[in-house]
Coordinates of C-alpha atoms in Angstrom, one line a residue:
M1 CA 110.1 63.3 95.9
Q2 CA 106.7 65.2 96.1
A3 CA 106.2 68.1 97.7
I4 CA 103.3 67.8 99.9
R5 CA 101.1 71.3 99.0
I6 CA 100.3 73.5 101.6
G7 CA 97.4 72.9 102.1
D8 CA 97.3 70.0 102.8
L9 CA 100.4 70.2 105.3
L10 CA 97.9 72.6 107.4
K11 CA 94.5 70.5 107.4
S12 CA 97.5 67.4 108.4
K13 CA 98.3 69.8 111.3
G14 CA 94.6 71.0 112.2
L15 CA 95.7 74.1 111.6
L16 CA 92.9 74.5 108.4
N17 CA 89.5 73.2 108.0
D18 CA 88.1 71.7 104.4
K19 CA 85.8 75.0 105.2
Q20 CA 88.2 78.2 104.9
L21 CA 90.6 76.1 102.6
E22 CA 87.6 76.7 100.0
L23 CA 87.0 79.9 100.7
A24 CA 90.9 80.8 100.5
L25 CA 91.2 79.0 97.0
I26 CA 88.2 80.8 95.3
E27 CA 89.4 84.1 96.6
Q28 CA 92.8 82.9 94.5
K29 CA 90.9 82.9 91.6
I30 CA 89.7 86.0 91.8
T31 CA 93.3 87.7 92.4
G32 CA 95.8 84.7 92.3
D33 CA 97.8 85.1 94.4
M34 CA 99.3 83.1 96.1
L35 CA 97.3 80.6 98.7
G36 CA 99.9 80.6 101.3
N37 CA 99.7 84.5 101.8
I38 CA 95.8 84.6 101.3
L39 CA 94.9 82.3 104.4
V40 CA 97.5 84.8 106.0
S41 CA 95.4 87.8 104.8
L42 CA 92.3 86.2 105.7
G43 CA 93.3 85.6 109.4
F44 CA 93.5 81.0 108.7
I45 CA 96.8 81.3 109.9
S46 CA 100.0 83.2 110.7
S47 CA 102.4 84.2 108.4
I48 CA 105.1 82.7 110.9
E49 CA 103.0 79.3 111.4
L50 CA 103.7 80.1 106.8
G51 CA 106.8 80.2 107.3
Q52 CA 107.7 78.1 110.1
L53 CA 105.5 74.9 107.4
L54 CA 107.1 75.9 104.3
A55 CA 110.9 75.6 106.0
V56 CA 108.7 71.4 107.2
Q57 CA 108.0 71.1 102.8
T58 CA 111.2 72.0 101.8
G59 CA 114.1 71.2 104.9
M60 CA 115.4 74.1 105.6
E61 CA 115.8 75.7 108.9
F62 CA 113.0 78.3 109.7
L63 CA 114.4 81.0 112.3
D64 CA 111.2 83.8 114.1
I65 CA 113.6 87.2 113.3
N66 CA 111.4 88.3 116.6
D67 CA 113.2 88.1 119.5
Y68 CA 116.7 87.6 116.8
I69 CA 119.2 90.8 116.7
I70 CA 119.7 92.1 113.5
S71 CA 123.9 92.2 113.5
E72 CA 124.6 96.4 112.0
D73 CA 127.8 94.8 110.2
A74 CA 126.2 92.5 108.0
I75 CA 123.8 94.8 106.9
K76 CA 126.0 97.5 106.4
L77 CA 128.4 94.6 103.9
V78 CA 125.5 94.6 101.6
P79 CA 123.8 97.5 99.7
K80 CA 120.0 97.7 100.1
T81 CA 118.4 97.5 97.3
V82 CA 121.2 94.1 96.5
A83 CA 119.1 93.1 99.6
E84 CA 115.7 94.1 97.9
R85 CA 116.8 92.6 94.7
Y86 CA 117.7 89.1 95.7
Q87 CA 115.7 88.8 98.3
F88 CA 117.2 88.0 101.3
L89 CA 118.3 89.1 104.7
P90 CA 121.8 90.0 106.6
L91 CA 121.2 88.6 109.8
S92 CA 124.4 88.4 111.4
L93 CA 128.5 86.6 110.8
E94 CA 129.8 83.8 111.9
D95 CA 133.4 83.6 111.4
E96 CA 133.1 85.6 108.6
R97 CA 130.1 84.0 107.2
M98 CA 126.7 85.7 106.5
V99 CA 123.8 84.0 108.1
I100 CA 121.0 85.7 105.9
G101 CA 116.6 84.8 106.2
I102 CA 114.5 84.4 103.5
T103 CA 111.4 83.3 102.2
N104 CA 111.1 81.8 99.2
P105 CA 113.1 77.7 100.1
G106 CA 113.8 77.8 96.4
N107 CA 116.3 81.6 96.2
I108 CA 119.4 80.2 94.8
A109 CA 120.2 83.8 93.8
A110 CA 120.2 85.1 96.9
I111 CA 123.4 82.7 97.9
D112 CA 124.6 83.5 94.6
A113 CA 125.3 87.4 95.3
V114 CA 125.8 86.3 99.4
M115 CA 128.7 84.4 98.0
G116 CA 129.6 87.1 96.0
I117 CA 130.0 89.8 98.9
T118 CA 131.4 87.5 101.1
K119 CA 133.2 85.0 99.1
K120 CA 131.4 82.1 101.5
Q121 CA 128.7 79.9 101.8
P122 CA 126.2 82.0 103.7
R123 CA 124.1 79.9 105.9
V124 CA 120.3 80.0 105.3
Y125 CA 117.2 79.8 107.6
I126 CA 113.8 80.2 106.2
I127 CA 112.3 83.3 107.8
D128 CA 108.3 84.7 107.1
T129 CA 107.0 87.0 104.6
G130 CA 106.1 89.7 107.1
N131 CA 108.5 90.0 110.1
F132 CA 111.2 89.6 106.0
R133 CA 109.6 93.0 105.4
D134 CA 109.5 95.0 108.7
G135 CA 112.7 93.6 109.3
M136 CA 114.5 94.6 106.2
E137 CA 113.2 98.0 105.6
R138 CA 113.6 98.6 110.0
A139 CA 116.9 97.5 109.5
Y140 CA 117.9 99.5 107.0
F141 CA 116.7 102.5 107.7
F142 CA 117.9 102.8 112.0
I143 CA 121.6 102.1 109.7
E144 CA 121.1 105.3 107.4
N145 CA 119.0 107.1 110.5
P146 CA 121.6 106.0 113.8
V147 CA 118.8 107.6 116.6
K148 CA 120.5 108.1 118.6
E149 CA 124.1 110.1 117.4
R150 CA 121.4 112.8 116.4
I151 CA 120.0 112.6 120.6
D152 CA 123.9 113.2 121.3
R153 CA 123.8 115.3 118.4
I154 CA 121.1 117.2 119.8
I155 CA 122.1 117.6 123.2
A156 CA 125.7 119.4 122.5
E157 CA 124.4 121.6 120.1
M158 CA 121.8 122.0 122.8
K159 CA 124.9 122.6 125.0
A160 CA 126.7 125.4 123.1
S161 CA 123.2 127.4 121.8
E162 CA 121.9 129.3 125.2
T163 CA 118.1 129.3 122.9
L164 CA 116.0 126.1 121.8
P165 CA 114.4 125.9 117.9
S166 CA 111.0 124.8 117.8
T167 CA 112.6 122.1 115.1
T168 CA 115.0 121.1 117.4
V169 CA 112.4 120.8 119.7
S170 CA 110.1 119.0 117.8
S171 CA 113.0 116.7 115.8
L172 CA 114.0 115.8 119.7
T173 CA 111.0 114.8 120.8
E174 CA 110.4 112.8 117.7
L175 CA 113.7 111.1 118.2
L176 CA 113.0 110.2 121.9
I177 CA 109.8 107.8 120.1
L178 CA 111.8 106.7 117.6
Y179 CA 114.3 105.3 119.8
G180 CA 111.7 103.8 121.5
I181 CA 110.4 102.0 118.6
R182 CA 114.0 101.1 117.5
N183 CA 114.5 98.6 120.8
N184 CA 110.5 97.4 120.9
A185 CA 109.5 99.3 124.0
T186 CA 106.7 99.2 125.2
D187 CA 106.0 102.8 127.9
I188 CA 108.9 105.6 126.9
H189 CA 108.8 107.6 130.3
I190 CA 109.8 111.1 130.7
N191 CA 110.6 112.4 133.5
P192 CA 111.6 115.4 135.1
T193 CA 114.0 116.4 138.2
A194 CA 115.8 118.9 140.2
N195 CA 118.8 119.4 136.5
L196 CA 117.9 117.3 134.4
V197 CA 115.2 115.3 132.1
Q198 CA 115.4 111.3 132.5
V199 CA 114.3 109.7 129.6
F200 CA 113.4 106.3 130.4
Y201 CA 111.9 103.0 127.9
R202 CA 110.2 100.4 129.2
I203 CA 111.4 96.8 127.3
D204 CA 111.1 93.8 128.0
G205 CA 108.5 94.8 131.2
V206 CA 111.6 96.2 132.7
L207 CA 112.2 99.9 132.8
Q208 CA 116.0 101.2 131.3
H209 CA 117.5 104.6 131.3
G210 CA 117.7 105.6 128.2
H211 CA 119.0 109.9 128.0
S212 CA 119.5 112.7 130.4
L213 CA 118.6 115.9 128.5
P214 CA 119.3 119.7 129.5
K215 CA 116.4 120.6 131.8
L216 CA 115.4 123.7 129.4
V217 CA 114.8 121.5 126.7
H218 CA 111.3 119.9 128.4
S219 CA 108.5 122.3 128.8
G220 CA 109.4 122.3 124.6
I221 CA 109.1 117.9 124.4
V222 CA 106.4 118.5 127.3
S223 CA 104.1 121.3 124.9
R224 CA 105.1 119.5 121.7
I225 CA 104.0 116.0 122.8
K226 CA 100.4 117.8 124.6
I227 CA 99.9 119.5 121.0
L228 CA 100.4 116.6 118.7
S229 CA 97.2 114.9 121.3
Q230 CA 96.5 117.4 121.2
L231 CA 95.9 118.4 125.3
D232 CA 95.8 121.6 126.5
I233 CA 99.3 122.8 126.8
A234 CA 98.1 125.8 128.8
E235 CA 97.2 123.2 132.0
Q236 CA 99.9 122.5 133.8
R237 CA 98.4 121.9 136.9
L238 CA 96.0 119.5 136.3
P239 CA 97.0 115.1 135.0
Q240 CA 96.0 115.4 131.6
D241 CA 95.3 111.8 129.3
G242 CA 95.3 112.3 125.3
S243 CA 96.6 110.4 122.5
F244 CA 98.5 110.4 119.1
R245 CA 98.8 108.3 115.8
F246 CA 102.9 108.1 115.3
T247 CA 103.7 106.4 111.5
I248 CA 107.2 105.2 110.7
L249 CA 108.1 102.6 108.1
R250 CA 104.5 102.1 107.1
R251 CA 103.4 101.1 110.2
D252 CA 101.1 102.6 112.2
Y253 CA 102.2 103.2 115.7
Y254 CA 99.0 104.3 118.5
I255 CA 100.5 106.2 121.4
R256 CA 98.8 107.2 124.4
V257 CA 100.3 110.0 126.5
S258 CA 99.4 110.8 130.4
S259 CA 100.7 113.7 131.9
V260 CA 100.6 114.5 136.2
P261 CA 101.9 117.5 137.6
T262 CA 105.5 116.8 139.5
I263 CA 107.5 119.3 142.1
Y264 CA 110.2 119.6 138.9
G265 CA 107.8 119.9 136.4
E266 CA 105.1 117.5 134.0
A267 CA 105.7 113.6 134.2
V268 CA 104.5 112.2 130.6
V269 CA 104.2 108.3 130.0
L270 CA 103.7 107.4 126.3
R271 CA 103.0 103.9 125.7
L272 CA 103.5 102.8 122.5
L273 CA 101.0 100.2 121.0
S274 CA 102.2 98.9 117.3
G275 CA 99.1 99.4 115.0
S276 CA 99.9 95.4 112.7
G277 CA 101.3 92.8 113.9
A278 CA 101.4 89.0 113.8
L279 CA 99.4 86.4 115.7
L280 CA 100.7 83.7 117.8
S281 CA 100.0 80.3 117.9
M282 CA 99.1 80.6 122.3
E283 CA 101.5 77.8 122.4
S284 CA 104.3 80.4 121.1
L285 CA 102.7 82.6 123.4
G286 CA 104.7 80.1 126.3
F287 CA 101.4 78.3 127.5
D288 CA 101.7 74.8 128.1
P289 CA 99.0 71.7 126.7
F290 CA 97.2 71.6 129.4
S291 CA 96.7 75.5 129.2
V292 CA 96.4 75.4 126.0
K293 CA 94.1 73.1 125.4
S294 CA 91.9 74.2 128.2
I295 CA 91.8 77.4 126.5
R296 CA 90.5 76.6 123.4
N297 CA 88.1 74.2 124.8
L298 CA 86.8 77.6 126.7
F299 CA 86.6 80.3 123.5
K300 CA 84.5 76.8 121.6
R301 CA 81.6 77.1 124.3
S302 CA 78.4 78.7 123.1
Y303 CA 77.9 81.8 125.9
G304 CA 79.2 81.9 129.2
L305 CA 82.1 84.9 130.4
I306 CA 85.5 84.2 130.2
L307 CA 87.5 86.9 131.6
L308 CA 91.4 87.6 130.8
T309 CA 93.2 89.3 134.0
G310 CA 96.2 90.5 134.8
P311 CA 98.6 94.2 135.2
T312 CA 99.2 96.5 131.9
G313 CA 101.1 95.7 130.0
C314 CA 101.1 91.6 130.3
G315 CA 100.0 90.5 127.8
K316 CA 95.4 90.2 127.9
T317 CA 94.7 91.0 123.9
T318 CA 97.6 89.2 122.7
T319 CA 96.4 86.2 124.0
L320 CA 92.7 86.9 123.6
Y321 CA 93.5 87.1 119.7
S322 CA 95.7 84.4 119.7
A323 CA 92.1 82.1 120.5
L324 CA 89.9 84.4 118.8
R325 CA 91.5 83.7 115.9
E326 CA 90.8 79.7 116.1
L327 CA 87.0 80.3 116.4
N328 CA 85.3 79.5 113.1
R329 CA 84.9 82.8 111.7
L330 CA 82.9 80.8 109.0
E331 CA 80.2 80.3 111.5
R332 CA 80.1 82.5 113.6
S333 CA 79.7 85.5 114.0
I334 CA 82.4 87.8 116.4
I335 CA 81.9 92.0 116.8
T336 CA 84.4 93.3 118.6
V337 CA 84.7 97.7 120.6
E338 CA 88.6 98.2 121.8
D339 CA 91.1 100.6 122.5
P340 CA 92.7 101.0 120.1
V341 CA 92.1 98.1 117.9
E342 CA 95.6 96.2 118.7
Y343 CA 95.0 93.3 115.7
N344 CA 94.1 93.7 112.7
L345 CA 92.0 90.0 112.0
S346 CA 89.6 89.4 108.9
L347 CA 85.9 88.2 108.9
I348 CA 85.5 90.1 112.4
R349 CA 83.9 93.5 112.7
Q350 CA 86.4 95.4 115.0
T351 CA 85.5 98.9 116.6
Q352 CA 87.5 101.8 117.9
V353 CA 86.1 103.1 120.8
N354 CA 85.3 107.0 120.8
E355 CA 86.0 109.1 123.5
K356 CA 84.9 112.0 122.1
A357 CA 82.2 111.3 119.4
G358 CA 80.5 109.1 123.1
Y359 CA 80.8 105.4 121.6
D360 CA 82.6 103.4 124.5
F361 CA 83.0 100.7 126.5
G362 CA 79.2 100.7 127.2
I363 CA 77.1 102.4 125.0
A364 CA 78.7 99.0 122.1
G365 CA 78.2 96.5 124.2
R366 CA 73.9 98.1 124.6
N367 CA 73.8 98.3 120.8
F368 CA 76.2 95.3 120.4
M369 CA 73.4 93.3 120.3
R370 CA 71.4 94.4 117.4
Q371 CA 73.7 93.2 115.6
D372 CA 73.3 89.6 115.3
P373 CA 76.7 88.7 117.5
D374 CA 77.4 85.1 118.4
V375 CA 80.6 86.1 119.9
M376 CA 81.1 89.7 121.6
L377 CA 84.9 91.2 122.4
L378 CA 84.7 93.8 125.0
G379 CA 88.5 95.3 125.5
E380 CA 87.7 95.9 128.4
I381 CA 85.5 95.8 132.0
R382 CA 86.2 98.8 133.1
D383 CA 82.7 100.3 135.0
E384 CA 79.9 98.9 136.2
E385 CA 77.9 99.5 133.2
T386 CA 80.3 98.0 131.2
A387 CA 80.1 94.2 134.1
R388 CA 77.1 94.2 133.9
L389 CA 76.5 94.9 130.3
A390 CA 78.8 91.9 130.2
I391 CA 77.2 89.2 132.6
R392 CA 73.6 89.6 131.1
S393 CA 75.0 89.3 126.9
A394 CA 77.0 86.0 128.6
I395 CA 73.7 84.3 130.2
T396 CA 71.6 86.0 127.0
G397 CA 73.2 83.3 125.5
H398 CA 76.6 84.6 123.6
L399 CA 80.3 84.1 124.9
V400 CA 81.5 87.4 125.8
I401 CA 84.8 88.2 126.5
S402 CA 86.8 90.3 128.3
T403 CA 90.2 91.8 129.8
L404 CA 89.8 92.8 133.3
H405 CA 92.5 95.0 136.1
T406 CA 93.6 92.0 139.3
I407 CA 96.3 90.1 140.2
D408 CA 95.2 86.8 139.6
A409 CA 92.3 84.8 138.8
V410 CA 90.6 84.2 141.6
T411 CA 91.0 88.0 142.8
A412 CA 88.5 89.0 139.6
I413 CA 85.7 87.9 141.4
P414 CA 85.3 90.2 144.6
R415 CA 87.1 93.1 141.5
L416 CA 83.9 92.1 140.1
L417 CA 81.6 92.2 143.4
D418 CA 83.2 95.3 144.1
M419 CA 81.7 96.8 140.5
N420 CA 78.4 95.8 142.2
V421 CA 77.0 93.3 139.4
D422 CA 74.3 90.3 140.8
R423 CA 75.9 87.4 142.7
F424 CA 74.0 84.9 141.1
L425 CA 74.1 87.1 137.9
L426 CA 78.0 86.8 138.2
S427 CA 77.5 82.6 139.0
S428 CA 75.7 81.6 136.3
A429 CA 77.4 83.9 133.6
L430 CA 81.3 82.7 134.4
L431 CA 83.2 80.0 132.3
A432 CA 86.9 81.0 133.3
V433 CA 89.0 83.5 134.4
V434 CA 92.4 83.2 132.7
A435 CA 95.3 85.1 134.7
Q436 CA 98.6 86.3 133.2
R437 CA 102.2 87.9 133.4
L438 CA 104.9 88.4 130.9
A439 CA 108.1 86.4 132.2
R440 CA 111.4 87.9 130.4
K441 CA 113.3 84.6 128.5
I442 CA 116.9 83.6 128.7
C443 CA 118.4 84.7 126.2
R444 CA 119.3 81.6 124.2
F445 CA 123.1 83.5 122.5
C446 CA 124.3 83.8 126.3
K447 CA 123.1 81.2 128.3
E448 CA 125.1 79.5 130.0
A449 CA 124.6 76.9 133.6
Y450 CA 125.1 76.8 137.0
T451 CA 124.2 75.7 141.0
P452 CA 121.5 77.1 142.3
E453 CA 121.7 79.2 145.7
S454 CA 120.8 78.3 148.7
L455 CA 117.8 81.8 148.3
E456 CA 116.7 79.7 145.3
S457 CA 116.4 76.0 146.0
P458 CA 113.7 76.6 148.3
L459 CA 111.6 78.0 146.1
Y460 CA 112.1 74.5 143.5
K461 CA 111.6 72.8 146.8
E462 CA 108.2 74.2 147.3
Y463 CA 107.0 73.3 144.0
G464 CA 108.3 69.9 144.6
F465 CA 111.6 70.3 141.2
S466 CA 114.1 69.0 142.6
I467 CA 117.1 70.2 140.4
D468 CA 120.6 70.5 140.6
R469 CA 122.0 73.3 137.8
A470 CA 119.5 76.2 136.4
F471 CA 120.5 78.3 133.6
R472 CA 120.7 82.6 133.2
G473 CA 122.1 84.1 130.8
T474 CA 126.0 85.8 131.0
G475 CA 125.3 88.9 128.9
C476 CA 125.9 89.9 125.8
K477 CA 125.4 91.7 122.3
K478 CA 122.6 90.3 121.2
C479 CA 120.5 90.7 124.8
N480 CA 121.9 94.0 125.6
H481 CA 123.5 93.3 128.3
T482 CA 120.7 91.9 129.9
G483 CA 121.4 88.0 129.8
Y484 CA 117.3 88.0 128.8
L485 CA 116.0 88.6 124.6
G486 CA 111.9 88.0 124.6
R487 CA 109.3 87.4 126.9
T488 CA 106.7 84.3 128.0
V489 CA 103.8 83.4 129.3
V490 CA 102.9 82.6 132.9
G491 CA 99.7 82.6 134.5
E492 CA 96.3 80.2 135.1
I493 CA 93.6 79.6 134.3
M494 CA 90.3 79.3 137.0
I495 CA 87.4 77.2 135.1
A496 CA 84.0 78.0 136.7
N497 CA 82.9 74.9 137.1
E498 CA 79.9 74.1 139.3
E499 CA 81.4 74.3 142.2
I500 CA 82.5 77.2 142.3
K501 CA 79.9 78.8 140.4
E502 CA 78.1 77.9 144.5
M503 CA 80.6 79.2 146.2
V504 CA 81.0 82.5 144.3
Y505 CA 76.8 82.8 144.9
S506 CA 77.5 82.0 148.4
G507 CA 80.5 84.5 149.0
A508 CA 83.4 82.6 149.8
S509 CA 86.5 83.9 151.1
I510 CA 89.3 84.5 148.2
A511 CA 91.1 82.1 149.7
S512 CA 88.7 79.9 150.1
L513 CA 87.9 79.8 146.0
K514 CA 91.3 80.1 145.4
K515 CA 92.0 76.0 147.2
V516 CA 88.9 75.0 145.3
A517 CA 90.7 76.5 142.1
I518 CA 93.8 74.6 142.9
K519 CA 91.6 71.6 143.5
N520 CA 90.7 71.0 140.8
G521 CA 94.1 71.3 138.6
M522 CA 94.8 75.3 138.2
L523 CA 97.8 75.4 138.8
P524 CA 99.3 78.5 140.4
L525 CA 100.9 81.4 137.9
L526 CA 103.8 81.3 140.9
E527 CA 104.0 77.7 140.9
D528 CA 103.9 77.9 136.8
A529 CA 106.5 80.8 136.7
V530 CA 109.0 78.2 138.9
K531 CA 108.4 75.6 137.3
K532 CA 109.5 77.6 133.8
A533 CA 112.5 78.9 135.9
A534 CA 113.6 74.6 136.1
E535 CA 112.9 73.8 133.1
G536 CA 116.1 76.1 131.5
I537 CA 113.5 79.4 130.3
T538 CA 113.8 81.9 133.0
T539 CA 115.4 82.9 136.2
I540 CA 114.0 82.4 139.9
E541 CA 114.5 86.4 140.0
E542 CA 112.4 86.7 137.5
V543 CA 110.0 85.0 138.4
L544 CA 110.1 86.7 142.0
R545 CA 110.1 90.2 139.5
V546 CA 106.7 89.1 138.1
A547 CA 104.7 86.7 139.8
G548 CA 106.6 86.7 143.4

């Protein structure tokens, strides 16, 4: 049977239209590249979606290795030169059989190469090209550069010596950052105590202890970070904020730095923002089908204000871009201002805040109007000026999308009013507020069923879920013995219909607004989280941590 062409398959699944395919084919004539790669570079589909389609096309199984812990034992069996030559990624060992990932379904040479090494037929998965390249570089780099062992060696050397060379401080600072990147941390906390420096990493939303360092290294590490982020190393009495770029494995990381004085010295927090990443579909993020349909319909509107809310690190920007990439970028003019640009998306104009040059969200918003935009993305509403600009732009025929820090969807209203925006203009402009959190998913490799305890059962019953068993992770090497691997979105969507708009204008209470929003179909944040626990995606403990 003849295989379905990739373009036709994408069109049949609604992931591609005729105009997008036509543009990709024009580019293919110029570059000679594979059609699938061009569609990914144009942002019409993601690398993961392409891999999934190739798997469907060939009847093979797809594996998303974003949440997959690559086994060091498998990597050590295959020299990097061999893996690169035959284009396969060793993933793990199962009963002496090697599990490998390939990007080309017809890559028979990879199977032959693995059989030559293990003498057994490998288990083969299709993986996407983006994760293949990144996974290959990361896996072999960290095998060749064991970060934790190098940190431990430096600590041992410091104990044996009373001096601290500047090169040692620089190396240790870099290794602390590398350890965070190796473990997919979003934040690094460097906390001085009376006798030690404790280093914590926020991984999957939870702080985990990383290292205990001698106190003598503290001032050197802080000074090194300040130099990198162009802060005043002599100022230790006041908080400071800065940033710098850190490049490793051909990927740029934008690192935000915040220092505050404590009774034991300056505490420093580094936020790690990857300069590139795969954009997932909203279904893959964890939204249910009804929420996905609602968000897509909202982003098709021609004017109005859409807000994504939640605390720092809850995935607002990822959700925003997952929806934004589905807009018709061939017919709608889209311009953004961000701090920083976290995702690169073709066919839109992306700009980045530069406060030293005086370019902030407010100035960008004022000047965007001259760029003939249909859609404006303001990375964050931080002050009165930006809030007013967003609302005025929304009521003058533009779709404006932004983020805001609030605890849920309804409290976005008083938050904006606190910025002195006009009630009438807000009620006229607002289309919807999407609030979200990220909950850790149960590790699929050590997932087990159990009978819920008495403290858990009432929460299920409160929201009408009747279950006789729940799920949890027992902890394994793949999830670092936490019982969790990866994260999923839990969220709520408040659609600003005429009733909600009238209540905003008349100054209705938060409780009244929430009651009406629920009556009109909003699934509350906590209920969505409990639903995911009842479905075995997460646990009640995690629900209470992120949404309780």
